[in-house]
XYZ file of C-alpha atoms in Angstrom:
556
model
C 120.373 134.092 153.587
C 122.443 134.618 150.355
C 121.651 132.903 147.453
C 124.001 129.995 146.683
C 121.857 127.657 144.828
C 122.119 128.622 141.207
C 118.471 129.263 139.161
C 118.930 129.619 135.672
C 116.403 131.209 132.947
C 117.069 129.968 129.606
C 115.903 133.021 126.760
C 116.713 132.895 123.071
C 116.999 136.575 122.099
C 115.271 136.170 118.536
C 112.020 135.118 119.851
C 111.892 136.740 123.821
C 111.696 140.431 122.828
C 109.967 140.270 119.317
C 106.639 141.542 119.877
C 105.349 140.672 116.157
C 102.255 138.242 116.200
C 101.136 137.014 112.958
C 103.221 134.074 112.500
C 103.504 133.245 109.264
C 104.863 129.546 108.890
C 108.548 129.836 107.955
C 108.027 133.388 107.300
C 110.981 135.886 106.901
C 112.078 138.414 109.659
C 110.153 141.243 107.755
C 106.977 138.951 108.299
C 107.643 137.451 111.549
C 110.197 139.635 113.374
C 112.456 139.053 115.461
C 113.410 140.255 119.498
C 116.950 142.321 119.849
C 119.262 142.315 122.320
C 118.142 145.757 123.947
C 114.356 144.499 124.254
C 115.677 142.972 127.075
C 115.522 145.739 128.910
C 116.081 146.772 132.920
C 112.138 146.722 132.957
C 112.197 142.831 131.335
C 115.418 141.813 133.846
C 113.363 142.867 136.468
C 110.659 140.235 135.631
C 113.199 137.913 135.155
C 115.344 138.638 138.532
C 111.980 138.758 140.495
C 111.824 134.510 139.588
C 114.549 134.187 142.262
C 116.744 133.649 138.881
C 120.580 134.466 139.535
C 121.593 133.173 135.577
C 120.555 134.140 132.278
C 120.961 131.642 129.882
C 120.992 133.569 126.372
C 120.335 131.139 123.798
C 121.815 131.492 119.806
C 123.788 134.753 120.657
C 126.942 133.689 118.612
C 126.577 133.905 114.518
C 124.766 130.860 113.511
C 123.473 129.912 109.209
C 120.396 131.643 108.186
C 119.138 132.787 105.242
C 118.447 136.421 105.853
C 120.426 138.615 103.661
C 122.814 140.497 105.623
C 125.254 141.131 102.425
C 125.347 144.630 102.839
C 127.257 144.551 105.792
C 129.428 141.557 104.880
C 128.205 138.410 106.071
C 127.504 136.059 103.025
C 123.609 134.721 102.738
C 123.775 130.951 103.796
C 122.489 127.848 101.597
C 118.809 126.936 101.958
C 120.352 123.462 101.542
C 122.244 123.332 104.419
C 120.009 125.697 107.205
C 117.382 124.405 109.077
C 114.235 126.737 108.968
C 114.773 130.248 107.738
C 116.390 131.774 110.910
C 118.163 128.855 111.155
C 119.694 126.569 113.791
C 121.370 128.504 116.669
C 123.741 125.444 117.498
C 124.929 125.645 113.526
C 127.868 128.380 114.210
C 128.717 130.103 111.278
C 130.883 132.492 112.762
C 132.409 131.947 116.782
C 133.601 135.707 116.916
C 130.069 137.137 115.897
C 127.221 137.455 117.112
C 123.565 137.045 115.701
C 122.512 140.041 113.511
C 118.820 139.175 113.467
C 119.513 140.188 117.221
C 120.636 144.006 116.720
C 118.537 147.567 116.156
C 121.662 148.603 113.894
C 123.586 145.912 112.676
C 127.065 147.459 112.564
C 127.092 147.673 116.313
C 126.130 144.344 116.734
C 128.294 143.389 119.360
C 128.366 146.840 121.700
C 124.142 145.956 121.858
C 125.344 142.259 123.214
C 128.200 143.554 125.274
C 125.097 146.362 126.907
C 123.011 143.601 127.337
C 126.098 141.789 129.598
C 126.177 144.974 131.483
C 122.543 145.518 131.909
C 122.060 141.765 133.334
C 125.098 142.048 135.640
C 123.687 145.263 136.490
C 120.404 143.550 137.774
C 122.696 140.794 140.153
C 122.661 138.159 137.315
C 124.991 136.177 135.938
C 124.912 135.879 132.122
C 125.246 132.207 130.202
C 125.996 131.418 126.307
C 126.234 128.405 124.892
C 129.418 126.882 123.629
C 128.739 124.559 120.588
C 131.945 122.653 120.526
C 131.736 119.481 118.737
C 130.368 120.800 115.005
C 130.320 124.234 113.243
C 127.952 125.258 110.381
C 128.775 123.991 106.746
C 129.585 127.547 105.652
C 132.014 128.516 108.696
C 134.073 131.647 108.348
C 134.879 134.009 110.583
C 134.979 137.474 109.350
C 135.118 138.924 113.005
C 137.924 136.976 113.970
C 140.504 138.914 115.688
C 144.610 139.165 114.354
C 146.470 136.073 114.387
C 143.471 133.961 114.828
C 143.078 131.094 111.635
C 139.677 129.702 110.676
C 138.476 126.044 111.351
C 140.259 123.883 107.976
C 142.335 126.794 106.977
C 145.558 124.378 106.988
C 143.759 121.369 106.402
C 145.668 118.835 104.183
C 142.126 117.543 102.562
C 142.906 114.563 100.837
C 143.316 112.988 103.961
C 140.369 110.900 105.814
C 141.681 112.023 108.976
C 145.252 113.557 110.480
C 145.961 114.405 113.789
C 146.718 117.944 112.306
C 143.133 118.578 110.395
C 140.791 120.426 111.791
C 137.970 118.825 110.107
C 137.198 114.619 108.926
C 136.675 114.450 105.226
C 135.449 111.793 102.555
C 138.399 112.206 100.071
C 137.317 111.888 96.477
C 133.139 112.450 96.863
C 131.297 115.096 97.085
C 128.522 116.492 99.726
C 125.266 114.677 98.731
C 122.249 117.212 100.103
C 119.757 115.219 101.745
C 116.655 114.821 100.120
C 114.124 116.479 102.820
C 111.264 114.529 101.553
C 108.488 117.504 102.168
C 105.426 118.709 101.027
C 105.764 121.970 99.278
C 107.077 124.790 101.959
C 108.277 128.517 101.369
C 111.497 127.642 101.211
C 111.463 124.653 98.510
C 112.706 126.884 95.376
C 115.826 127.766 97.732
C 116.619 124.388 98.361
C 117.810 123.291 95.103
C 120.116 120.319 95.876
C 123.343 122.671 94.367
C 125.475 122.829 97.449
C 128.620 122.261 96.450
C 131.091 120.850 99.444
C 134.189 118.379 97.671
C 135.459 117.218 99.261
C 132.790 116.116 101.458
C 132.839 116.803 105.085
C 132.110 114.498 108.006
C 128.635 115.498 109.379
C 128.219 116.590 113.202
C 126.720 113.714 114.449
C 129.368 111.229 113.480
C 128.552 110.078 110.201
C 131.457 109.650 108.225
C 129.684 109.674 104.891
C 129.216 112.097 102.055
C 125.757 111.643 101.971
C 124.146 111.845 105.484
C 120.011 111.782 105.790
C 117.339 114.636 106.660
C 117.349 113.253 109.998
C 120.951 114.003 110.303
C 122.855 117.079 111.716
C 123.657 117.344 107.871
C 124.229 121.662 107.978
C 126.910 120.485 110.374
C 130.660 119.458 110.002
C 131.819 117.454 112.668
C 135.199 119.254 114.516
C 138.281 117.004 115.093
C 140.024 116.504 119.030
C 142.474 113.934 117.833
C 140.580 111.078 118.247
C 140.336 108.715 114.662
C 136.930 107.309 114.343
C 138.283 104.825 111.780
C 140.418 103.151 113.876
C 138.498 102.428 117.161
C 138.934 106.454 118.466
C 142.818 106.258 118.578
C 143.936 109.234 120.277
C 146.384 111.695 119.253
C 146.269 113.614 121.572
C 150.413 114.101 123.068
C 150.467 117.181 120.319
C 147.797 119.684 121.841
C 145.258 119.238 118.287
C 144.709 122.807 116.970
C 140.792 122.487 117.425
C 141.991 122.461 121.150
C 143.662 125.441 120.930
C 141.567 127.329 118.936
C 138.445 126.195 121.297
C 140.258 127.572 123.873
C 140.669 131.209 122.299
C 136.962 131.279 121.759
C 136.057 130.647 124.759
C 139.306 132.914 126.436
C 136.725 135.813 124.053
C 133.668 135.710 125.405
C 135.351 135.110 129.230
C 136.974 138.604 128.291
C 133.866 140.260 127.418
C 132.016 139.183 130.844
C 130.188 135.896 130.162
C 130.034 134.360 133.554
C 129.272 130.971 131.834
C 129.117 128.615 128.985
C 126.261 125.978 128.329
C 128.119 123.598 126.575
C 126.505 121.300 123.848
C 126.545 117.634 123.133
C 129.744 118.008 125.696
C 130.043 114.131 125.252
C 130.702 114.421 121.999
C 133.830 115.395 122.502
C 136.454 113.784 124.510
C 136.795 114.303 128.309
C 140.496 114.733 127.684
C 139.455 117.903 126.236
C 137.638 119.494 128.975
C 139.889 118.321 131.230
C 142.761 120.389 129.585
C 140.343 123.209 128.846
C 138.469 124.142 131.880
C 141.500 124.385 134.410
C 143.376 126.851 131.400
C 140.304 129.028 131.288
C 139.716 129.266 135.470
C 143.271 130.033 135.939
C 142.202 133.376 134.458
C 138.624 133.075 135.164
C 138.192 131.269 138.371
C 134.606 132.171 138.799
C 133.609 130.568 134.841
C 130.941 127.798 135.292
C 130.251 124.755 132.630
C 127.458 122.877 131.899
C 127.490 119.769 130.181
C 124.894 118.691 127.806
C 124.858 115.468 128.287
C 122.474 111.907 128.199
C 124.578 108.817 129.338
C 124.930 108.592 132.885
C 127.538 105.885 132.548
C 129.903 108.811 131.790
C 128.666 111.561 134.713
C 130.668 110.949 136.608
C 134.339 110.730 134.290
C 132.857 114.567 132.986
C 132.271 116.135 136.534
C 135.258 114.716 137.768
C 137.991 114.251 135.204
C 136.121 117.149 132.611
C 136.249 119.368 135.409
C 132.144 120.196 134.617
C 130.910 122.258 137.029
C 126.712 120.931 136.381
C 125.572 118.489 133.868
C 121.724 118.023 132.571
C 119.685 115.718 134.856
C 117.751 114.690 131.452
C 118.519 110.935 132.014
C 117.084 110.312 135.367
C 115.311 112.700 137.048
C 113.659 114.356 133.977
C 112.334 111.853 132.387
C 110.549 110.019 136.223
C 108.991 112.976 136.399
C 107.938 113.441 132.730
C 106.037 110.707 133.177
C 104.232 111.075 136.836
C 103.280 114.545 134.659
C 101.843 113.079 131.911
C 99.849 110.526 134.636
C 101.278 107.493 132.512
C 100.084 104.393 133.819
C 103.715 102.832 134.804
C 105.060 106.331 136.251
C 106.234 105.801 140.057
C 107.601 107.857 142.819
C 110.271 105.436 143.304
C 112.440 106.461 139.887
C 112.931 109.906 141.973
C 114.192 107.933 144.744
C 116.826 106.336 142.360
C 117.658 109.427 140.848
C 119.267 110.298 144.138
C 120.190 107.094 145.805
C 121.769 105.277 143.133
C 121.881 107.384 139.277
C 123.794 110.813 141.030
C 124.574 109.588 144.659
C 127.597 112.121 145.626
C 127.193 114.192 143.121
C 123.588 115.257 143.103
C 124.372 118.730 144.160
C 126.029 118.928 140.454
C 123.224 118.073 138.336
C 121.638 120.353 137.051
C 117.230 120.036 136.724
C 114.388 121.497 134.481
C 111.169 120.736 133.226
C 111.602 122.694 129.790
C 113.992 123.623 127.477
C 114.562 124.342 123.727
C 114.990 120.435 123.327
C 112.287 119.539 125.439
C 108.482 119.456 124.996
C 106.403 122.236 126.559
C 104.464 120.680 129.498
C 101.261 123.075 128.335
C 101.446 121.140 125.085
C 98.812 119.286 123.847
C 101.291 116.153 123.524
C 103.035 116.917 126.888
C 100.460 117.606 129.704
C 97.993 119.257 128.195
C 97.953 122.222 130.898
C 100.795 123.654 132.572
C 99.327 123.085 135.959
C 100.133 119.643 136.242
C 103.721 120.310 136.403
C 103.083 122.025 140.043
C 104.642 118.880 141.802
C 107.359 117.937 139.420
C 108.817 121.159 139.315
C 108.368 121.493 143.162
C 110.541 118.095 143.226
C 112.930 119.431 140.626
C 113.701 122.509 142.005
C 114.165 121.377 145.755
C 115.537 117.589 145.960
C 118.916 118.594 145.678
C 121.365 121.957 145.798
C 122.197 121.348 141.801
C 121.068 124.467 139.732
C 117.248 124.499 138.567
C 116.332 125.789 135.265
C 113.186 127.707 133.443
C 112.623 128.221 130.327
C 110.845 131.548 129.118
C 107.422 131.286 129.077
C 107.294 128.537 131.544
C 105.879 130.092 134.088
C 102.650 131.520 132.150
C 101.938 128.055 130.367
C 103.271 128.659 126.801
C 102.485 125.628 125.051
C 104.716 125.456 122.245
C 101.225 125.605 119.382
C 101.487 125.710 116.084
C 103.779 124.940 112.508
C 106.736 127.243 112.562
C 107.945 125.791 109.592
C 111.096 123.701 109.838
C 109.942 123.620 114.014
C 106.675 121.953 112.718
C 103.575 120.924 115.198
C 106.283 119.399 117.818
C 105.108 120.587 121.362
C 107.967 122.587 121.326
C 108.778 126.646 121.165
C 110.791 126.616 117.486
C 114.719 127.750 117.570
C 114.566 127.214 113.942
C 112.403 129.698 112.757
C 111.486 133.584 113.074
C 108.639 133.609 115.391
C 106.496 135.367 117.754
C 105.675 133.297 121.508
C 102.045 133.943 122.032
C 101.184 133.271 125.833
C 104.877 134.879 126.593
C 103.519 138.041 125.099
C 100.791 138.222 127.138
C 103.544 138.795 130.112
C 105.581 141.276 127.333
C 102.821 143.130 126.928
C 104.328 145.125 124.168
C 107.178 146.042 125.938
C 105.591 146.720 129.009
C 106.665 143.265 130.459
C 104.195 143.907 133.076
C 102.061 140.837 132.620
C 98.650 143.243 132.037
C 97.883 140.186 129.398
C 97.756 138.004 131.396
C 94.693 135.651 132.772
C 94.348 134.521 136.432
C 94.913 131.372 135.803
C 98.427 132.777 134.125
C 98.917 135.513 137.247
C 98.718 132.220 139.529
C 100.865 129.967 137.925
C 103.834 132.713 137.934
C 103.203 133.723 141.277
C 103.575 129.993 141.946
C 107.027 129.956 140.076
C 108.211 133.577 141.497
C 107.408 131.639 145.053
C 108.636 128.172 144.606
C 111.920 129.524 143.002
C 112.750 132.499 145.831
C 112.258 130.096 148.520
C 114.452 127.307 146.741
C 117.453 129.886 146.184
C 117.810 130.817 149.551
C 116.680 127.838 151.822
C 119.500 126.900 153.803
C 118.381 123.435 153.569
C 117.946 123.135 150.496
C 121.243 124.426 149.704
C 123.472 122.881 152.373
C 120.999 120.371 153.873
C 120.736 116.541 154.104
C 117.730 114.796 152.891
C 115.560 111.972 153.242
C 113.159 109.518 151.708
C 109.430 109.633 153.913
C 108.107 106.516 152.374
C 104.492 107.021 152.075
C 103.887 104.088 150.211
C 102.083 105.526 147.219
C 103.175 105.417 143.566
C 102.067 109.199 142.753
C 103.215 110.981 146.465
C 106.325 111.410 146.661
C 107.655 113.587 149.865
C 111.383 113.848 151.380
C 112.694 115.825 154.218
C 115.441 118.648 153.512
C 116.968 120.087 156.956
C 120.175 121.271 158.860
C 120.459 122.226 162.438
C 118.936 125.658 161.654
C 116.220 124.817 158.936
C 113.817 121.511 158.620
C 111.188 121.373 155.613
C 108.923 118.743 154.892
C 108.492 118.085 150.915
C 105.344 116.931 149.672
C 104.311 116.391 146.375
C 101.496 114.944 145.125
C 101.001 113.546 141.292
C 97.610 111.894 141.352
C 95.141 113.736 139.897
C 92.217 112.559 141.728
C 92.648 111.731 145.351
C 93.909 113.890 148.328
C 96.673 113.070 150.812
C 95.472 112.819 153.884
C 97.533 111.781 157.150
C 99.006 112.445 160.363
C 103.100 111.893 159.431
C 105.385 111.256 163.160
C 108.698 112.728 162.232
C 111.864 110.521 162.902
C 113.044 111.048 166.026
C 116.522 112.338 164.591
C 114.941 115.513 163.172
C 113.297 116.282 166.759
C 116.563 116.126 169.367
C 115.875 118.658 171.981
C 113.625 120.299 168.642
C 109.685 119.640 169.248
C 107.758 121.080 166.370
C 106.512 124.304 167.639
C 104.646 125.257 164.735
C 104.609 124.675 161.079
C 103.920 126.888 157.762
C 103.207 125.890 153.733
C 106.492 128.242 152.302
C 103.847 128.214 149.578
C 100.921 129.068 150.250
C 102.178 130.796 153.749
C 98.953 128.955 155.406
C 99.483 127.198 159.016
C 100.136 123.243 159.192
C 98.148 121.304 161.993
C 101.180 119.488 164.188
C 101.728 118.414 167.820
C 105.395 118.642 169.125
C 106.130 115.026 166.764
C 103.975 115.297 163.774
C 102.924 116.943 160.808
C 98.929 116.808 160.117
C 98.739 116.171 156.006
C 95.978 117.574 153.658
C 97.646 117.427 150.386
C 95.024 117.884 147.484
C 95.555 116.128 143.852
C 98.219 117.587 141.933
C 99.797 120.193 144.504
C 102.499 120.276 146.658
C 103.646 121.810 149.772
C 106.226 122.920 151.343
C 106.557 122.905 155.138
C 109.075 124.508 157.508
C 108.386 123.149 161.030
C-alpha cells in the first residue's frame, strides 16, 4: 500500500555532511568543519529514503548568532556574550529571511544551495521540514535579506514602554542588559566574552523573564517576541487589533511555503498563544493546503486546545509516551508496561493518531549514551512500540540507527549524552555510515549493519501497514511489568505486537486470540515482519518465544 503514516528524519545540516574528525572542543569551523547543504546529496537521500522516511526534518537552516566572521559578505559577527557555543544556537534566529552560511560551498549563493537541496529531497519522494522558532529571536536580530516592504522585529517600537499592544518586543525601561555571569572554567572562548554587550534598554529574555538581568541557565541570547498578551497584568490579551508580530510571523512563514517547504517544526509552540495558531495556520493552508505543523510542546493539559483550536497538525509525544519508555530502556526499577497503556487510553485517547513519537532528538539524550542506555540495542522494543502503537508520525534522528552516542565535550554542548547543536562538530559513529561521502556505510561494524537493517525494517513495514495506519488496537494483557504487546488489525491486516523490555528472561507462551479478531478468520499461518521467520499457531493461537530485549512483529 501507499505510505500514509508520516516517518520523519531529523538532520542538522552543520554537523550531517561535515566529514572533518578531529574535534577540537569549541573549535572554529576552520578546525572543526562544518557539513553544507549539497553534501546531502542524491547518494545520502537515498540512505535516508531507504529508512521508509517520507520527511526530512532540516534542523538550524534559517540564520541563527554565531561567531564566525562572515563580514565580508555582510552579515555582522555576533557577541560571544550573547551566543551559545561558537556555531551557536540554531533556535537563536538572527535573521528569518536567511539562511545559515556555515551551511554553503560559496556563500553568496547561499540560498539557491538550500532551495537545490528542496529540489533534490522532493526529487527523492520526500517531504522537506524547517523549524519555525516563533516565540524569541536572537539578541542581535536584523534582517538584511528581508524582502521590500517587509520591517524588522522592534523597528517601530515605542521603547520606553514595559509593554504595548503595538511593540514588537517587552522591555525593562530605564536598565540595561546585565550579561550573565557563565561561571566557567577557562574555555576558548572566555577572552570573547567580555561582559560589554550593550542592550538599553534591556530586553525581556525568551523564556519569560521579565528582568534585565536573566541567569546562565536562561535563554539569555534570546528576546522574548510579543502576541498581545501582557505578562504584567495576568496575560491580558490584546488581541482585537491583529499584533504586528502576528503579521509579520505570518510573512515568514508565507516565505519559506513559497520556496517549497512542505512543513514547519514549530518550537516551544506553547509559548505562544493558541489564539495565534489558530489565526495562523488556516491563513497559510488557504494557500498551502498540504503545509503540516508540529508543535513542540510538554503539558498535556493543553494537547488538546493546540490540535484542536491551534489547528496543529502533530504535537511531540515527549510527556507520556517518551518518557514510559525512557525508562523501561534504561531498566529503571519502577518502569512498567502499564504507563504505555495510559499513554493511549487516557493521556491522547482520540487523538493518538496526532502525536507525534521518537526516541531521539537534538533535545533528547542519545540512547547509546553512557548516561542513557549505555548501548543502542536496548532501544529495539521501545522504538518497536513507538513507531507502531499508533498512526501519529515517528521520528529518527541521524545517527540513530548506527548507535551514535552523543561522546564527548563539544564545548558549550559539554559531556551531556547528547549530539551538540551548539558547536562546530564532527558525529563520529554517523561517519562511519558517511564514509567520506560515500554514504555507503563501508565503516560500519556488524553490530552497526544490524541495528540499521533493524531500523530500515521496522520503519518500511510501519509506513505502509494498513493496520498500523488505519487500524484499531488493543491491550493483550500479559501481566508482566517489562512485556508489553497490543494487537493492531483491520478486516484486511491483523499483527500481533510484542515487545519485550527485560533484559534477562524470555517470553514464552501459547497466546488464544480474542475471538473478535478470528470471525470466519482462523489463523492460517503467521510470520515475524521482522525477522521474516515462521510463528508456531493453530487456527486460535499464536505460539510465543520472545527473547530479552527484542520484539516481534507478527502478521497472522
Amino acid at each position: 500500500m501507499a505510505q500514509s503514516k508520516p516517518i520523519i528524519y531529523q538532520l542538522l545540516p552543520r554537523l550531517f555532511g561535515n566529514k572533518q574528525s578531529q574535534n577540537i572542543p569549541y573549535g572554529t569551523i576552520q578546525q572543526n568543519g562544518s557539513g553544507k547543504f549539497a553534501d546531502i546529496n542524491n547518494k545520502a537521500l537515498d540512505g535516508i529514503k531507504e529508512l521508509g522516511v517520507s520527511h526530512v526534518w532540516y534542523t538550524g537552516v534559517i540564520a541563527h548568532a554565531s561567531l564566525t566572521d562572515y563580514s565580508a559578505f555582510g552579515i555582522p559577527v555576533d557577541d560571544a556574550d550573547v551566543v551559545k557555543g561558537r556555531a551557536g544556537s540554531p533556535y537563536a534566529i538572527r535573521d528569518y529571511y536567511d539562511v545559515d552560511p556555515d551551511l554553503a560551498v560559496d556563500v553568496k549563493n547561499r540560498m539557491k544551495e538550500f532551495e537545490a537541496l528542496i529540489a533534490r529531497t522532493k526529487g527523492k519522494g520526500m517531504k522537506v521540514i524547517i523549524d519555525f522558532v516563533p516565540n524569541h529571536v536572537a539578541r542581535s536580530y536584523h534582517s538584511f535579506a528581508k524582502p521590500k516592504g517587509i520591517k524588522d522585529f522592534g523597528a517601530t517600537d515605542d521603547r520606553s514602554k514595559s509593554f504595548s499592544s503595538t511593540n514588537d518586543y517587552y522591555y525593562i525601561p530605564g536598565k540595561d542588559f546585565v550579561v550573565p555571569l557563565k561561571n566557567e572554567s577557562t574555555n576558548a572562548l572566555t577572552g570573547l566574552e567580555d561582559q560589554k554587550f550593550k542592550e538599553s534598554p534591556a530586553k525581556a529574555t525568551g523564556n519569560n523573564v521579565f528582568s534585565a538581568s536573566p541567569s546562565k541557565d536562561d535563554w539569555y541570547e534570546t528576546v522574548k517576541l510579543n502576541y498581545g498578551l501582557d505578562y504584567a497584568h495576568g496575560e491580558k490579551q490584546y488581541f482585537s487589533l491583529t499584533p504586528a508580530v502576528w503579521l509579520k510571523m505570518r510573512d515568514i512563514l508565507s516565505y519559506w511555503a513559497a520556496k517549497g517547504v512542505d512543513g514547519f517544526r514549530c518550537d516551544m509552540a506553547e509559548m505562544v498563544p493558541v489564539a495565534f495558531w489558530e489565526w495562523v495556520i488556516p491563513e497559510l493552508k488557504k494557500k498551502y493546503p498540504g503545509l503540516i505543523f508540529i508543535g513542540e510542546a510538554y503539558n498535556p493539559a493543553v494537547y488538546y486546545t493546540y490540535l484542536n483550536n491551534g489547528h496543529f497538525d502533530y504535537l511531540y509525544d515527549k510527556v507520556g509516551l517518551y518518557d514510559g519508555l525512557k525508562k523501561l530502556i534504561r531498566n529503571e526499577p519502577e518502569a512498567d508496561v502499564k504507563e504505555i497503556s495510559k499513554v493511549w487510553q487516557v493521556q491522547t485517547a482520540g487523538f493518538g493518531e496526532r502525536m507525534l513519537s521518537f526516541l531521539e532528538n537534538h533535545d533528547e539524550e542519545r540512547i547509546a549514551s553512557s548516561g542513557f542506555a549505555g548501548d543502542a540495542i536496548h532501544g529495539i522494543p521501545a522504538m518497536v512500540v513507538s513507531a507502531t502503537l499508533s498512526a501519529g508520525p515517528v521520528m529518527l534522528y541521524f545517527g540513530q540507527e548506527v548507535g551514535e552516542p552523543g561522546a564527548g565535550v563539544e564545548g558549550f554542548g559539554k559531556e551531556d549524552n547528547r549530539t551538540t547543536i551548539f558547536d562546530y562538530w564532527g558525529v563520529p559513529e554517523h561517519q562511519k555510515w558517511m564514509n567520506n561521502g560515500a554514504f555507503d556505510g563501508a565503516l560500519l561494524d556488524s553490530k552497526q549493519r544490524e541495528l540499521r537493517g533493524f531500523y530500515k525494517q521496522l520503519m518500511n513495514i510501519t509506513a505502509r501497514s494498513v493496520a498500523i495506519n488505519k487500524g484499531e488496537i488493543l491491550d493483550v494483557p500479559l501481566g508482566e511489568g517489562r512485556i508489553y504487546a497490543f494487537l493492531r488489525y483491520t478486516e484486511s491486516q491483523r499483527l500481533l505486537i510484542v515487545t519485550n523490555f527485560d533484559r534477562t528472561k524470555t517470553l514464552e507462551t501459547n497466546l488464544e486470540i480474542p475471538g473478535l479478531l478470528l470471525k470466519n478468520r482462523p489463523i492460517k499461518e503467521s510470520t515475524d515482519l521482522l525477522s521474516g521467520l515462521k510463528v508456531k499457531n493453530t487456527p486460535q493461537s499464536l505460539y510465543l518465544k520472545v527473547l530479552p530485549g527484542t520484539a516481534q512483529i507478527i502478521e497472522f
